[in-house]
Amino acid sequence: MDEKISKVDPKLLELLTCPLTNGTLTYDRERNELVSDRAKLAYPIRDGIPIMLVSEARKLDE
């Protein structure tokens, strides 16, 4: 596991939604991402800050 992975405030995670679908997100601790199953995108978390830009999201494989 990467040493640079930071924890994200759980209260912040409860408030965030997918900017594309406005749907719920799940936290993938292993990859340090917020996942939108509906949009099939994973938003990265860098230095403890969720990057909620569709252009920065990783497309999920089918």
CSV table of C-alpha atoms in Angstrom, one decimal, residues 11-30:
chain,number,residue,atom,x,y,z
A,11,LYS,CA,-18.4,13.0,7.3
A,12,LEU,CA,-17.2,14.6,4.1
A,13,LEU,CA,-17.7,11.3,2.3
A,14,GLU,CA,-21.3,11.2,3.4
A,15,LEU,CA,-22.0,14.6,1.8
A,16,LEU,CA,-20.3,14.0,-1.6
A,17,THR,CA,-22.3,12.8,-4.6
A,18,CYS,CA,-21.2,11.9,-8.1
A,19,PRO,CA,-21.1,15.2,-10.1
A,20,LEU,CA,-22.3,13.4,-13.2
A,21,THR,CA,-25.3,11.5,-11.9
A,22,ASN,CA,-25.8,13.1,-8.4
A,23,GLY,CA,-25.8,9.5,-7.1
A,24,THR,CA,-24.1,8.0,-4.1
A,25,LEU,CA,-20.5,7.1,-4.0
A,26,THR,CA,-18.7,4.3,-2.2
A,27,TYR,CA,-15.2,4.5,-0.9
A,28,ASP,CA,-12.6,2.0,-2.3
A,29,ARG,CA,-10.0,2.0,0.5
A,30,GLU,CA,-7.6,-0.2,-1.5
